[in-house]
Coordinates of C-alpha atoms and ligand atoms in Angstrom, one line a residue:
M1 CA 0.0 0.0 0.0
T2 CA 1.3 3.5 -0.9
E3 CA 2.4 5.5 2.0
F4 CA -0.1 8.3 2.6
R5 CA 2.5 11.0 2.3
D6 CA 3.7 9.6 -1.0
L7 CA 0.3 10.4 -2.5
G8 CA 1.1 14.2 -2.2
P9 CA -2.3 14.9 -0.6
I10 CA -4.4 18.1 -0.8
D11 CA -5.6 19.1 2.7
C12 CA -9.0 20.7 2.3
D13 CA -9.5 21.9 5.9
L14 CA -6.6 23.3 7.9
H15 CA -7.1 25.9 10.5
P16 CA -4.5 28.6 11.2
P17 CA -4.7 30.3 14.6
T18 CA -7.5 33.0 14.7
P19 CA -5.8 36.4 14.5
R20 CA -6.0 38.6 17.5
M21 CA -7.5 42.1 16.9
A22 CA -4.1 43.6 17.4
E23 CA -2.7 41.5 14.6
L24 CA -5.5 42.8 12.3
L25 CA -5.1 46.5 13.1
P26 CA -2.5 47.0 10.2
Y27 CA -4.9 45.5 7.8
L28 CA -7.9 47.6 8.8
D29 CA -8.6 50.9 7.1
P30 CA -8.1 54.0 9.4
H31 CA -11.7 54.3 10.3
W32 CA -12.1 50.8 11.6
R33 CA -8.7 50.8 13.2
E34 CA -9.8 53.9 15.2
V35 CA -13.1 52.1 16.1
M36 CA -11.3 49.1 17.5
L37 CA -8.9 51.3 19.5
S38 CA -11.4 53.8 20.8
R39 CA -13.8 51.0 21.9
G40 CA -10.9 49.2 23.6
I41 CA -11.5 46.0 21.8
D42 CA -8.1 45.8 20.1
G43 CA -7.0 43.1 22.6
L44 CA -9.8 40.7 21.6
E45 CA -9.4 37.3 20.0
L46 CA -12.6 36.6 18.1
A47 CA -13.0 32.9 17.3
S48 CA -16.3 31.3 16.3
Y49 CA -15.5 28.2 18.4
P50 CA -14.3 27.8 22.0
P51 CA -10.5 28.0 21.8
G52 CA -10.0 26.3 25.2
S53 CA -12.1 23.2 24.5
P54 CA -10.1 20.0 24.2
L55 CA -11.8 19.3 20.8
S56 CA -10.5 22.6 19.4
A57 CA -6.8 21.6 19.6
R58 CA -4.6 18.9 20.9
P59 CA -2.2 20.0 23.6
E60 CA 0.9 19.7 21.4
W61 CA -0.9 21.7 18.6
R62 CA -1.3 24.8 20.7
G63 CA 1.0 27.9 20.7
P64 CA 1.9 30.2 23.6
G65 CA -1.0 30.8 25.9
G66 CA -2.8 27.7 24.6
R67 CA -3.6 29.3 21.2
P68 CA -5.0 26.6 18.9
G69 CA -2.8 26.1 15.8
G70 CA 0.4 27.8 17.0
D71 CA 2.2 29.3 14.1
L72 CA 3.4 28.6 10.6
A73 CA 6.5 26.6 11.8
L74 CA 4.2 24.3 13.8
I75 CA 1.8 23.8 10.8
Q76 CA 4.8 23.1 8.5
R77 CA 6.2 20.6 10.9
E78 CA 3.0 18.8 12.0
V79 CA 1.0 18.9 8.8
L80 CA 2.6 20.1 5.6
D81 CA 6.0 18.4 5.9
R82 CA 4.7 15.5 8.0
W83 CA 2.1 14.4 5.4
G84 CA 3.9 15.5 2.2
T85 CA 1.0 17.9 1.6
R86 CA 1.0 19.2 -1.9
R87 CA -1.5 22.1 -1.2
A88 CA -3.6 22.9 1.9
I89 CA -6.7 25.2 2.2
L90 CA -6.7 27.5 5.2
N91 CA -10.1 28.0 6.8
C92 CA -9.9 30.9 9.3
L93 CA -13.1 30.7 11.5
H94 CA -13.0 34.3 12.7
G95 CA -15.6 35.6 15.0
S96 CA -16.6 38.3 12.5
M97 CA -18.7 35.7 10.9
A98 CA -21.1 36.0 13.8
M99 CA -21.4 39.8 14.0
F100 CA -24.7 41.6 13.7
S101 CA -23.0 44.7 12.3
E102 CA -22.7 44.1 8.6
D103 CA -20.2 46.9 8.1
M104 CA -17.9 45.8 11.0
A105 CA -18.1 42.2 9.9
A106 CA -17.2 43.1 6.3
A107 CA -14.3 45.3 7.5
L108 CA -12.9 42.5 9.6
A109 CA -13.5 39.8 6.9
R110 CA -11.5 42.0 4.6
A111 CA -8.7 42.4 7.1
V112 CA -8.6 38.7 7.9
N113 CA -8.3 37.9 4.2
D114 CA -5.5 40.3 3.7
W115 CA -3.8 39.0 6.9
I116 CA -4.0 35.5 5.5
A117 CA -2.5 36.6 2.2
S118 CA 0.4 38.4 3.8
E119 CA 1.2 36.3 6.9
W120 CA 0.5 32.9 5.5
L121 CA 0.1 32.5 1.7
D122 CA 3.1 34.7 1.0
R123 CA 5.3 32.6 3.3
D124 CA 4.5 29.1 2.0
A125 CA 3.5 28.3 -1.6
R126 CA 1.7 25.2 -0.5
L127 CA -1.0 27.2 1.2
A128 CA -4.2 28.4 -0.3
A129 CA -7.2 29.9 1.6
S130 CA -11.0 30.4 1.7
I131 CA -12.4 33.9 1.4
L132 CA -14.1 35.0 4.6
V133 CA -17.2 37.1 3.9
A134 CA -19.9 39.0 5.9
A135 CA -22.6 36.6 4.9
R136 CA -25.3 38.7 6.5
S137 CA -24.9 41.2 3.7
P138 CA -24.7 39.5 0.3
E139 CA -23.9 42.8 -1.3
L140 CA -20.7 43.2 0.9
A141 CA -19.9 39.5 0.6
V142 CA -20.0 39.7 -3.2
A143 CA -17.7 42.8 -3.1
E144 CA -15.2 40.9 -1.0
I145 CA -15.4 37.8 -3.3
E146 CA -14.8 40.0 -6.4
R147 CA -11.9 41.8 -4.6
R148 CA -10.1 38.6 -3.5
A149 CA -10.9 36.4 -6.4
E150 CA -8.2 38.2 -8.4
D151 CA -5.8 36.3 -6.3
A152 CA -5.8 32.6 -7.4
R153 CA -4.5 31.5 -4.0
F154 CA -8.1 32.1 -2.7
V155 CA -10.0 29.0 -3.8
Q156 CA -13.3 28.9 -2.0
V157 CA -16.0 31.1 -0.3
L158 CA -16.4 30.2 3.4
L159 CA -19.8 30.1 5.2
L160 CA -20.9 28.6 8.5
A161 CA -23.4 25.7 8.9
G162 CA -25.3 27.7 11.5
S163 CA -26.7 30.7 9.6
E164 CA -29.4 33.2 10.3
L165 CA -31.6 32.0 7.5
P166 CA -31.4 28.7 5.6
L167 CA -28.6 28.9 3.0
G168 CA -30.9 28.1 0.1
R169 CA -33.0 31.2 0.5
R170 CA -32.8 33.7 -2.3
G171 CA -31.0 36.4 -0.2
H172 CA -27.9 34.3 -0.4
W173 CA -28.0 33.8 -4.2
P174 CA -25.8 36.7 -5.1
I175 CA -23.0 34.9 -3.2
Y176 CA -23.5 31.8 -5.2
A177 CA -23.6 33.7 -8.5
A178 CA -20.2 35.3 -7.6
A179 CA -18.8 32.0 -6.5
E180 CA -19.9 30.3 -9.7
R181 CA -18.5 33.1 -11.8
F182 CA -15.0 32.7 -10.3
S183 CA -15.0 28.9 -10.1
L184 CA -15.0 29.1 -6.3
P185 CA -16.7 26.2 -4.4
V186 CA -18.8 27.4 -1.5
G187 CA -17.4 25.7 1.7
I188 CA -19.9 25.4 4.5
H189 CA -18.0 24.7 7.7
A190 CA -19.2 23.4 11.0
G191 CA -19.9 26.3 13.4
S192 CA -22.5 28.9 13.9
A193 CA -23.2 32.6 13.9
F194 CA -25.3 31.8 17.0
H195 CA -28.2 33.9 15.8
Q196 CA -30.2 30.7 15.8
P197 CA -29.9 27.6 18.0
M198 CA -27.8 24.8 16.4
T199 CA -30.4 22.3 17.2
S200 CA -33.9 22.4 15.7
V201 CA -35.5 22.4 19.2
G202 CA -33.8 25.2 21.0
W203 CA -30.5 26.2 22.7
P204 CA -28.3 23.5 24.1
S205 CA -26.1 23.9 27.2
Y206 CA -22.9 22.2 26.3
V207 CA -20.2 22.0 23.6
V208 CA -20.9 18.3 23.1
E209 CA -24.5 19.0 22.3
D210 CA -23.6 21.8 19.9
Y211 CA -20.9 19.8 18.1
V212 CA -23.0 16.6 17.7
S213 CA -25.9 18.7 16.4
Q214 CA -23.8 20.2 13.7
A215 CA -24.6 17.1 11.5
T216 CA -28.4 17.9 11.6
G217 CA -27.6 21.6 10.8
F218 CA -25.8 20.4 7.7
Q219 CA -28.8 18.4 6.7
H220 CA -31.1 21.4 7.0
Q221 CA -28.7 23.5 4.9
L222 CA -28.3 20.8 2.2
L223 CA -32.1 20.3 2.0
S224 CA -32.6 24.0 1.7
L225 CA -30.0 24.3 -1.1
I226 CA -31.7 21.5 -3.0
G227 CA -35.3 22.5 -2.3
E228 CA -35.0 26.1 -3.1
G229 CA -33.4 25.2 -6.5
V230 CA -29.9 26.6 -6.0
F231 CA -28.2 23.9 -8.0
T232 CA -30.7 24.4 -10.9
R233 CA -30.1 28.1 -11.0
F234 CA -26.3 27.7 -10.6
P235 CA -25.5 24.5 -12.5
R236 CA -21.7 24.9 -12.1
L237 CA -21.8 25.5 -8.4
K238 CA -20.0 23.1 -6.0
V239 CA -20.7 23.0 -2.3
V240 CA -18.2 21.5 0.1
L241 CA -19.5 20.4 3.5
I242 CA -16.5 20.9 5.8
E243 CA -16.2 19.1 9.2
S244 CA -19.7 17.8 8.8
G245 CA -19.1 14.2 9.4
V246 CA -20.2 11.7 6.7
T247 CA -22.3 8.9 8.0
W248 CA -25.5 10.9 8.2
L249 CA -25.6 11.4 4.5
P250 CA -27.0 8.0 3.2
G251 CA -29.9 8.0 5.6
F252 CA -30.7 11.6 4.9
L253 CA -30.6 11.0 1.1
W254 CA -32.9 8.0 1.3
R255 CA -35.4 10.1 3.1
A256 CA -35.0 13.1 0.9
N257 CA -35.3 11.0 -2.3
K258 CA -38.4 9.2 -1.0
E259 CA -40.3 12.3 -0.1
W260 CA -39.1 14.2 -3.2
R261 CA -40.8 11.5 -5.4
A262 CA -44.1 12.1 -3.6
L263 CA -43.8 15.9 -3.3
R264 CA -42.0 16.9 -6.5
P265 CA -45.0 18.8 -8.0
E266 CA -44.4 21.3 -5.2
V267 CA -40.8 21.9 -6.3
P268 CA -40.7 21.4 -10.1
W269 CA -37.3 23.2 -10.3
V270 CA -35.8 20.2 -8.4
D271 CA -35.6 18.3 -11.7
R272 CA -33.5 15.4 -10.5
S273 CA -33.5 13.3 -7.4
P274 CA -31.6 14.7 -4.4
I275 CA -29.1 11.8 -4.7
E276 CA -28.2 12.8 -8.2
I277 CA -27.9 16.5 -7.3
V278 CA -25.6 15.7 -4.3
R279 CA -23.3 13.4 -6.4
E280 CA -22.8 16.2 -8.9
H281 CA -22.6 19.2 -6.7
V282 CA -21.7 18.3 -3.2
R283 CA -18.5 17.1 -1.6
L284 CA -17.6 16.4 2.1
T285 CA -14.3 16.7 3.9
L286 CA -13.0 13.6 5.7
Q287 CA -12.5 14.7 9.3
P288 CA -14.2 14.0 11.6
F289 CA -14.8 10.6 10.0
D290 CA -17.6 9.3 12.1
S291 CA -17.9 5.6 11.0
P292 CA -17.1 2.7 13.3
P293 CA -13.4 1.6 12.6
D294 CA -13.9 -2.0 11.6
A295 CA -13.6 -2.8 7.9
S296 CA -17.1 -4.1 7.3
A297 CA -18.8 -1.1 8.8
L298 CA -16.5 1.2 6.8
A299 CA -17.3 -0.7 3.6
A300 CA -21.0 -0.4 4.3
V301 CA -20.8 3.4 4.7
I302 CA -18.6 3.8 1.6
G303 CA -21.0 1.6 -0.4
Q304 CA -24.0 3.6 0.9
L305 CA -22.4 6.8 -0.3
G306 CA -22.6 5.3 -3.8
S307 CA -19.8 7.3 -5.3
D308 CA -16.0 7.5 -5.0
D309 CA -16.1 11.2 -5.8
L310 CA -17.6 12.6 -2.7
L311 CA -14.9 12.6 0.0
L312 CA -12.0 15.1 0.2
F313 CA -9.0 14.6 2.5
S314 CA -8.7 17.0 5.4
S315 CA -6.5 17.0 8.5
D316 CA -8.8 19.5 10.3
F317 CA -5.6 20.6 12.2
P318 CA -5.5 21.5 15.0
H319 CA -8.7 19.9 16.0
W320 CA -8.5 16.6 17.9
Q321 CA -10.4 14.5 15.3
W322 CA -7.9 11.6 15.0
D323 CA -5.1 10.0 16.9
G324 CA -1.5 8.9 16.2
E325 CA -0.8 8.3 12.5
D326 CA -4.3 7.3 11.6
I327 CA -5.2 10.4 9.6
L328 CA -7.2 8.1 7.2
P329 CA -9.4 5.2 8.3
K330 CA -7.2 2.1 8.4
A331 CA -9.6 0.0 6.4
L332 CA -10.0 2.4 3.5
P333 CA -9.3 0.6 0.1
E334 CA -6.2 1.6 -1.7
V335 CA -8.0 3.0 -4.7
L336 CA -10.2 5.2 -2.6
R337 CA -7.2 6.5 -0.6
S338 CA -5.7 8.2 -3.7
R339 CA -9.1 9.5 -4.8
I340 CA -9.7 11.1 -1.4
A341 CA -6.2 12.4 -0.9
L342 CA -5.6 13.9 -4.3
D343 CA -8.0 13.3 -7.3
N344 CA -11.2 14.5 -5.7
P345 CA -9.8 17.6 -4.1
R346 CA -8.0 18.8 -7.3
Q347 CA -11.2 18.3 -9.3
T348 CA -13.2 20.1 -6.7
Y349 CA -10.8 23.1 -6.5
P350 CA -9.8 24.0 -10.1
R351 CA -8.1 27.2 -8.8
L352 CA -5.5 25.1 -7.0
G353 CA -4.1 24.4 -10.5
V354 CA -2.9 20.9 -9.6
R355 CA -2.1 19.0 -12.8
L356 CA -0.9 15.4 -12.8
G357 CA 0.9 13.1 -15.2
K358 CA -0.3 13.5 -18.8
E359 CA -2.1 16.7 -18.0
C360 CA 1.3 18.4 -17.5
V361 CA 2.3 17.6 -21.1
S362 CA 1.4 20.5 -23.4
Ligands
LIG401 ZN1 -12.5 22.3 10.3

């Protein structure tokens, strides 16, 4: 069996440390820099997840003060060099994604994207990144997509699974139009703006409830995107569910397919079955891989997915989603390992520009 690092994998979910406000000040325009200083919030670290939670980072993957993700040297040593990573996509889950102020969120998203470009992408050519946007204002989000899409190192638009309105609703469509125009997949990452409960029955009390409930949040969003006709209106759009888990998908699709057959006159724009739509338009990152570890259970899940194209390798560094050297499930068939590690990611993210073998011959 080929060593994983010899595959030259593409890591589709890697988290840099969330920048502190003081680090973003040079990237803010004078007005917003003054706002942060005069309000005395220049010392904040705004993360959209609890930085101290054990799930957020392994002890050895924390920097000074326990900061999840450390610094570039740590990421190079523990992820890029360790796994022979060809390219990696940075997803910075900054707290501006949860802000009610559209203008402040947009100013901070812009600063975070520029910080990512200067402090990370300029320093290691293996790194790419998602574009952070102020999703509450599609107008401002589109402006940021258009600004940053000029830089091919930005390969995806980043949204959270816990949104204020279902992501299929028409208010979000300008974001999808811009993403499609620039060949940017829309990555929906686990997490929430916390304007709505993550569960469908109200607010939970504990991180474990929130995190387990993310899977149902992804189901709501996927059903919304299908039911509202997003993939019919944007036929080239790709959506990547990031850190969603995987095993909920077959059961969800069986139910969605069955009810669609009965109710399709209500949604005539859903012109194919949900299973067909998902296989063409939707991909899922690997970690956290939530199947039982034994080979037969894993084979059952893979078989139920019904396609070798859906899964994309992700380390989800620095989250504590896997142990030791088992970054891929041990029982994964050889052919699927290379599909997940390299082929599926490079087909999903054309802006990475990864060409192989014969494709390199002009
Ligand atoms: Zn992640």
